Amino acid sequence: MQKMLLSEKATSNSSHGQDSSYFLGWQEYEKNPYHDVHNPTGIIQMGLAENQVLAEFMAEIRGNKVRFEANKIVLTAGSTSANETLMFCLAEPGQAFLVPTPYYPGFDRDLKWRTGVEIVPIHCSSSDGFRLTESALEDSYQQAQKLKLRVKGVLITNPSNPLGTTMTKKELNYLINFSLAKRIHIVSDEIFSGTVFDSPQYTTITELVVERKLNRTTDIWNRIHIVYSLSKDLGLPGFRVGLIYSNNEKLLSAATKMSSFGLVSSQTQFFLSKILADRKFTRNYIRTNKKRIRERKEMLVCGLLNVGIKCLESNAGLFCWADMRHLLGDNSFEGEMELWKKIVYEVGLNISPGSSCHCVEPGWFRICFANVSKEALSVSMNRIKAFVEPMGRVANGLNQGEVVCNWRMRSLSKWVLQLSFCDREADR
């Protein structure tokens, strides 16, 4: 059964060179690591930093509601590499993963290009706030069956890119029940887990599995795999530090072998271990970071609302999901592309059209707010206003929410923010 659930690459006994003394030394160190008090005669690792501080940091980001074990972590060169490695380990070319829409456009490259794995969208709509539903899951699965694609799992982003929302316990329970019924994997990309700045609080899927005691009564514990990265939460995209967390020993073994093609340098690991070991610094950084992200998001949302553009209510991430359907000349994806071209070439703003994220409804756009200064954001709002007003589609009067937005904008105008990171998609 294990062989059926994993790919042939993950279950193959073909030589990788992992049995050489070069790798065996690492394995022996992991069995018997040196500690100046608890194990003074243990093996000293002369190069690689331990994963323990990463495991502790992951737990703290998630409110210490779940515990992560260092020996279940595989380091990768960013979450892009982590997601691709998981596809290689979980599926064969021509098999499929279900992914809720709208989703991060890079998945078309990361999950499919070299692996040959297919993506079958789970279509979510604005009528449900783009939330995952039981019917959407089942419809997507049936679509894969019609296409004669074997479904190996579901991949979610939690918090969502591009929506900026966290998944509810209801959604996660739908997903868990679906995985149990179909005996498929769940990959949870949690790269933005440290950016949750507002209620509801963040819930990781592992928390629900433990809460329901499914880790003791079912084999789903071996079919849930977490992807994480320090690119967004610590603002270190250029460091290329991502990871896979899994309870599946076979998968961890295969992923470890594959990670040798995209290693994180020992110097980088050592440097990060020093940063993460400073708990006072990391706690203060995350707290301050969330506060600033929330304030910046309010500036963007309020600025857009004052020219008649609403955003999906969100509580995480570095972007907003803006509803510009009323600005479309034609309610179609062709109309969306025409509007996008005007915004890029005439207004001078680079935003992402919903169609690039496989959104099923034309007229939605993702707007990032964390990589521009306050002054640049103010210029952006002025440009949008100048573009929208001649179209006659700005609300005639201000409602109470917009008055509050104006007050917040005036209050925040005294505060200059320059975040220490940018949201470059290639640096996941």
XYZ file of C-alpha atoms in Angstrom:
428
model
C 0.000 0.000 0.000
C 2.876 2.359 0.792
C 4.311 1.720 -2.680
C 0.968 2.628 -4.256
C 0.728 5.900 -2.351
C 4.243 7.110 -3.162
C 5.898 7.411 -6.577
C 8.241 4.801 -8.021
C 11.120 7.219 -7.498
C 10.339 7.417 -3.788
C 10.003 3.648 -3.342
C 12.839 2.590 -5.639
C 15.932 0.922 -4.191
C 18.148 2.130 -7.037
C 21.484 3.572 -5.962
C 21.732 7.252 -5.216
C 25.104 7.167 -3.505
C 23.393 7.801 -0.184
C 25.091 4.707 1.242
C 28.572 6.179 0.862
C 30.630 7.164 3.894
C 30.064 10.809 2.968
C 26.335 10.520 3.763
C 26.665 7.832 6.431
C 28.663 10.273 8.536
C 25.672 12.634 8.582
C 23.363 9.778 9.561
C 25.610 8.699 12.424
C 25.767 12.272 13.680
C 21.969 12.465 13.733
C 21.847 9.286 15.830
C 24.452 10.481 18.301
C 24.863 14.299 18.248
C 27.354 15.964 20.546
C 26.105 18.120 23.412
C 28.477 19.716 25.913
C 26.269 18.670 28.864
C 23.897 15.907 27.794
C 26.172 13.997 25.410
C 29.805 15.168 25.675
C 31.125 12.033 23.913
C 28.781 12.356 20.909
C 29.726 13.059 17.312
C 30.495 16.699 16.486
C 29.026 17.960 13.206
C 31.663 20.052 11.465
C 29.571 21.941 8.952
C 25.786 21.716 9.055
C 23.540 23.529 11.503
C 20.889 21.475 13.280
C 17.228 21.637 12.261
C 16.032 21.901 15.854
C 15.848 25.706 15.852
C 13.816 25.572 12.629
C 11.404 23.096 14.219
C 10.996 25.343 17.258
C 10.493 28.421 15.071
C 7.782 26.652 13.038
C 5.958 25.725 16.241
C 6.174 29.257 17.619
C 4.846 30.790 14.384
C 1.804 28.518 14.796
C 1.219 29.504 18.417
C 2.925 26.356 19.771
C -0.308 24.447 19.174
C 1.576 21.677 17.379
C 5.033 20.250 17.886
C 7.517 19.651 15.077
C 10.345 17.137 15.264
C 13.709 18.141 13.823
C 14.384 14.706 12.319
C 11.264 15.014 10.148
C 12.549 18.105 8.334
C 14.251 18.078 4.935
C 15.884 21.370 3.975
C 15.498 22.578 0.388
C 16.599 25.593 -1.637
C 13.348 27.474 -1.023
C 9.716 26.336 -1.071
C 9.784 26.156 -4.880
C 12.218 23.261 -4.585
C 10.212 21.749 -1.720
C 6.991 21.652 -3.740
C 8.681 20.153 -6.787
C 10.454 17.540 -4.670
C 7.139 16.489 -3.151
C 5.607 16.086 -6.607
C 8.500 13.849 -7.651
C 8.034 11.767 -4.497
C 4.240 11.498 -4.515
C 3.195 11.172 -8.144
C 4.163 9.773 -11.515
C 4.072 11.802 -14.742
C 0.475 12.031 -15.915
C -0.994 11.715 -12.424
C -2.744 14.681 -10.809
C -2.959 16.989 -7.833
C -6.088 19.014 -7.119
C -5.425 22.706 -6.332
C -8.044 25.272 -5.180
C -8.383 28.382 -7.361
C -7.291 31.081 -7.441
C -3.761 29.824 -6.855
C -0.182 31.094 -7.079
C 0.713 31.231 -10.817
C 4.149 29.728 -10.174
C 2.562 26.359 -9.354
C 2.104 25.756 -13.078
C 5.892 25.756 -13.256
C 6.844 24.363 -9.843
C 4.468 21.395 -9.767
C 4.255 20.469 -13.443
C 7.155 21.472 -15.648
C 9.816 18.894 -14.797
C 7.657 16.375 -12.934
C 4.978 15.815 -15.578
C 2.321 16.015 -12.850
C -1.018 17.530 -13.875
C -2.994 20.166 -11.957
C -6.777 19.850 -11.851
C -8.319 23.053 -10.442
C -10.802 23.072 -7.583
C -12.988 25.967 -8.676
C -13.874 28.333 -5.829
C -16.078 31.392 -6.374
C -16.710 34.833 -4.910
C -20.217 33.765 -3.860
C -18.542 31.662 -1.144
C -15.740 34.153 -0.510
C -13.501 31.823 -2.554
C -13.770 29.267 0.272
C -13.189 25.552 -0.252
C -16.406 23.527 -0.333
C -17.213 19.833 -0.292
C -18.970 20.059 -3.639
C -16.016 21.840 -5.279
C -13.648 19.133 -4.029
C -15.833 16.356 -5.370
C -16.434 18.131 -8.707
C -12.687 18.489 -9.200
C -12.102 14.833 -8.379
C -14.790 13.767 -10.852
C -13.257 16.016 -13.518
C -9.928 14.255 -13.027
C -11.680 10.914 -13.426
C -13.220 12.072 -16.708
C -9.744 13.047 -17.889
C -8.525 9.576 -16.848
C -6.076 11.106 -14.363
C -5.269 9.325 -11.143
C -5.504 11.831 -8.285
C -2.618 11.527 -5.828
C -3.443 14.463 -3.587
C -4.623 18.002 -2.915
C -2.256 20.959 -2.584
C -3.413 23.985 -0.610
C -1.789 27.286 0.312
C -2.621 28.304 3.858
C -2.575 31.304 4.189
C -3.673 31.717 0.597
C -1.675 33.347 -2.147
C -3.336 35.355 -3.789
C -6.360 35.741 -1.477
C -4.564 36.697 1.735
C -6.973 34.532 3.766
C -6.451 31.658 6.186
C -8.422 28.444 5.846
C -11.171 27.872 8.388
C -11.420 24.726 10.493
C -14.526 23.857 8.492
C -12.565 23.946 5.228
C -9.676 21.958 6.688
C -12.073 19.320 8.005
C -13.637 19.022 4.539
C -10.158 18.423 3.197
C -9.224 15.877 5.865
C -12.438 13.919 5.335
C -11.879 14.021 1.576
C -8.336 12.711 1.973
C -9.540 9.904 4.238
C -12.292 8.910 1.805
C -10.079 8.967 -1.308
C -6.843 7.805 0.392
C -4.833 10.643 -1.098
C -2.132 13.026 0.129
C -2.431 16.605 1.377
C 0.377 19.089 0.713
C -0.011 22.291 2.708
C 2.149 25.194 1.519
C 2.423 27.380 4.629
C 5.016 29.877 3.438
C 2.937 32.851 4.690
C 2.037 31.369 8.098
C 3.984 34.051 9.984
C 2.154 36.938 8.295
C -1.282 36.362 9.888
C -2.082 39.797 11.296
C -5.789 39.610 12.065
C -8.543 37.241 13.173
C -9.439 34.491 12.662
C -6.295 32.987 14.106
C -4.202 30.705 11.972
C -4.892 26.972 12.028
C -2.504 24.523 10.417
C -3.903 21.239 9.146
C -1.687 19.256 11.523
C -3.459 20.940 14.445
C -6.826 19.605 13.248
C -5.470 16.092 12.738
C -4.137 16.036 16.305
C -7.331 17.617 17.646
C -9.398 14.870 16.022
C -6.871 12.227 17.209
C -6.564 11.015 13.616
C -2.800 10.775 14.040
C -3.475 7.811 16.322
C -6.400 6.133 14.586
C -5.655 6.499 10.845
C -2.730 6.537 8.432
C -3.479 10.120 7.315
C -0.572 11.282 9.486
C 1.757 9.791 6.864
C -0.078 11.532 4.029
C 0.130 15.131 5.235
C 3.206 17.093 4.169
C 4.040 20.691 5.085
C 6.027 23.101 2.917
C 7.577 26.114 4.608
C 10.155 28.789 3.865
C 11.826 31.711 5.611
C 11.497 33.904 2.511
C 8.357 35.748 3.643
C 8.165 35.408 7.424
C 11.756 36.539 7.998
C 12.183 38.548 4.809
C 15.034 36.385 3.525
C 14.087 35.443 -0.056
C 17.654 35.455 -1.332
C 18.782 32.934 1.283
C 16.779 30.176 -0.459
C 15.843 28.281 2.706
C 12.759 26.106 2.483
C 11.752 22.786 3.944
C 9.514 19.758 3.783
C 7.992 18.441 7.000
C 6.462 14.973 6.934
C 5.826 11.953 9.149
C 6.341 9.608 6.197
C 9.753 7.987 6.592
C 9.881 6.677 3.018
C 9.115 10.117 1.646
C 11.677 11.781 3.923
C 14.325 9.347 2.738
C 13.575 10.048 -0.928
C 13.303 13.814 -0.377
C 16.644 13.830 1.433
C 18.281 12.184 -1.566
C 16.681 14.664 -3.953
C 17.674 17.639 -1.798
C 21.307 16.993 -2.683
C 20.570 18.711 -6.013
C 19.551 21.925 -4.262
C 21.378 22.135 -0.971
C 21.275 25.042 1.453
C 24.867 26.056 2.100
C 26.336 25.220 5.504
C 27.254 28.888 5.925
C 23.625 29.904 5.413
C 22.412 27.240 7.822
C 24.904 28.301 10.465
C 23.933 31.964 10.129
C 20.221 31.188 10.340
C 20.674 28.938 13.359
C 22.171 31.919 15.181
C 19.257 34.168 14.173
C 16.547 31.664 15.091
C 18.222 30.776 18.376
C 17.699 34.376 19.501
C 14.098 33.875 20.624
C 13.708 37.429 21.898
C 14.675 38.816 18.483
C 12.452 36.469 16.453
C 9.407 37.082 18.655
C 9.846 40.828 18.456
C 10.472 40.667 14.701
C 7.352 38.618 13.987
C 5.187 40.798 16.248
C 6.441 44.039 14.685
C 6.268 42.591 11.192
C 2.612 41.596 11.592
C 1.735 45.043 12.930
C 3.370 46.775 9.981
C 1.826 44.411 7.429
C -1.626 45.093 8.865
C -1.116 48.858 8.757
C 0.174 48.740 5.201
C -2.740 46.541 4.113
C -5.212 49.024 5.626
C -3.602 51.838 3.671
C -4.082 49.968 0.413
C -7.605 48.733 1.153
C -8.781 52.156 2.298
C -7.167 53.910 -0.645
C -8.875 51.547 -3.086
C -12.216 51.763 -1.290
C -12.184 55.539 -1.560
C -12.157 55.224 -5.358
C -14.861 52.559 -5.352
C -12.719 49.401 -5.445
C -13.403 46.791 -2.772
C -11.075 44.014 -1.635
C -11.821 40.539 -0.336
C -11.674 40.573 3.460
C -8.287 39.155 4.401
C -6.150 38.516 7.461
C -2.739 37.407 6.161
C -0.195 37.660 3.375
C 1.458 40.548 1.584
C -1.279 41.266 -0.968
C -4.958 42.056 -1.433
C -7.487 40.464 -3.775
C -9.157 43.469 -5.404
C -12.572 43.376 -7.080
C -12.467 45.465 -10.267
C -15.312 43.713 -12.054
C -17.230 47.001 -12.294
C -14.338 48.509 -14.265
C -14.464 45.900 -17.027
C -15.575 47.148 -20.394
C -16.581 43.591 -21.222
C -17.373 40.962 -18.570
C -14.945 38.389 -19.911
C -11.325 37.362 -19.547
C -10.608 39.333 -22.710
C -12.098 42.351 -20.919
C -9.932 41.608 -17.910
C -6.784 41.567 -20.038
C -7.742 44.873 -21.653
C -8.153 46.451 -18.210
C -4.870 44.919 -17.049
C -3.000 46.341 -20.033
C -4.365 49.816 -19.304
C -3.316 49.561 -15.648
C 0.194 48.429 -16.591
C 0.871 50.662 -19.600
C -1.285 53.745 -18.934
C -1.546 53.878 -15.133
C 1.930 52.456 -14.620
C 1.128 49.833 -11.969
C 2.195 46.195 -12.158
C -0.557 44.053 -10.659
C -1.615 40.479 -11.423
C -4.875 39.690 -13.250
C -7.015 36.966 -11.712
C -6.794 34.859 -14.855
C -3.062 34.383 -14.202
C -4.112 32.774 -10.897
C -6.745 30.625 -12.661
C -9.623 32.542 -11.087
C -12.938 31.461 -12.602
C -14.377 35.002 -12.555
C -12.942 37.879 -14.642
C -12.225 41.173 -12.945
C -10.256 40.194 -9.838
C -6.663 41.387 -9.378
C -3.890 40.663 -6.884
C -2.127 43.775 -5.576
C 1.027 43.456 -3.444
C 1.610 46.152 -0.839
C 4.677 45.076 1.150
C 7.431 45.901 -1.312
C 6.712 49.603 -1.843
C 7.275 52.617 0.389
C 4.420 54.630 1.857
C 5.156 57.407 -0.589
C 5.029 55.033 -3.565
C 1.744 53.609 -2.304
C 0.299 57.121 -2.084
C 1.390 57.811 -5.682
C -0.239 54.514 -6.717
C -3.564 55.510 -5.147
C -3.455 58.889 -6.897
C -2.806 57.189 -10.233
C -5.700 54.775 -9.738
C -8.001 57.642 -8.767
C -7.027 59.604 -11.862
C -7.715 56.511 -13.978
C -11.055 55.576 -12.406
C -12.707 58.976 -11.954
C -13.135 59.773 -15.696
C -14.879 56.415 -16.063
C -17.606 57.662 -13.713
C -17.433 54.575 -11.551
C -16.413 56.064 -8.217
C -19.026 55.993 -5.471
C -20.830 59.357 -5.182
C -20.737 59.496 -1.409
C -18.621 58.068 1.381
C -20.185 55.455 3.618
C -19.187 55.036 7.230
C -16.466 52.495 6.389
C -14.913 54.891 3.902
C -14.918 57.716 6.456
C -13.019 55.417 8.817
C -10.619 54.657 5.991
C -9.994 58.368 5.450
C -9.232 58.794 9.148
C -6.837 55.869 9.094
C -5.094 57.185 6.011
C -4.554 60.573 7.660
C -3.289 58.880 10.804
C -0.953 56.584 8.940
C 0.350 59.363 6.717
C 2.641 60.409 9.578
C 4.298 57.030 9.636
C 6.896 56.074 7.054
C 7.359 52.342 6.646
C 10.055 50.575 4.735
C 9.710 46.838 5.225
C 12.901 44.794 5.190
C 11.733 42.457 2.466
C 10.023 42.360 -0.904
C 7.454 39.976 -2.308
C 9.361 38.715 -5.320
C 7.589 35.588 -6.449
C 10.695 33.922 -7.839
C 12.288 33.964 -4.379
C 10.094 31.485 -2.569
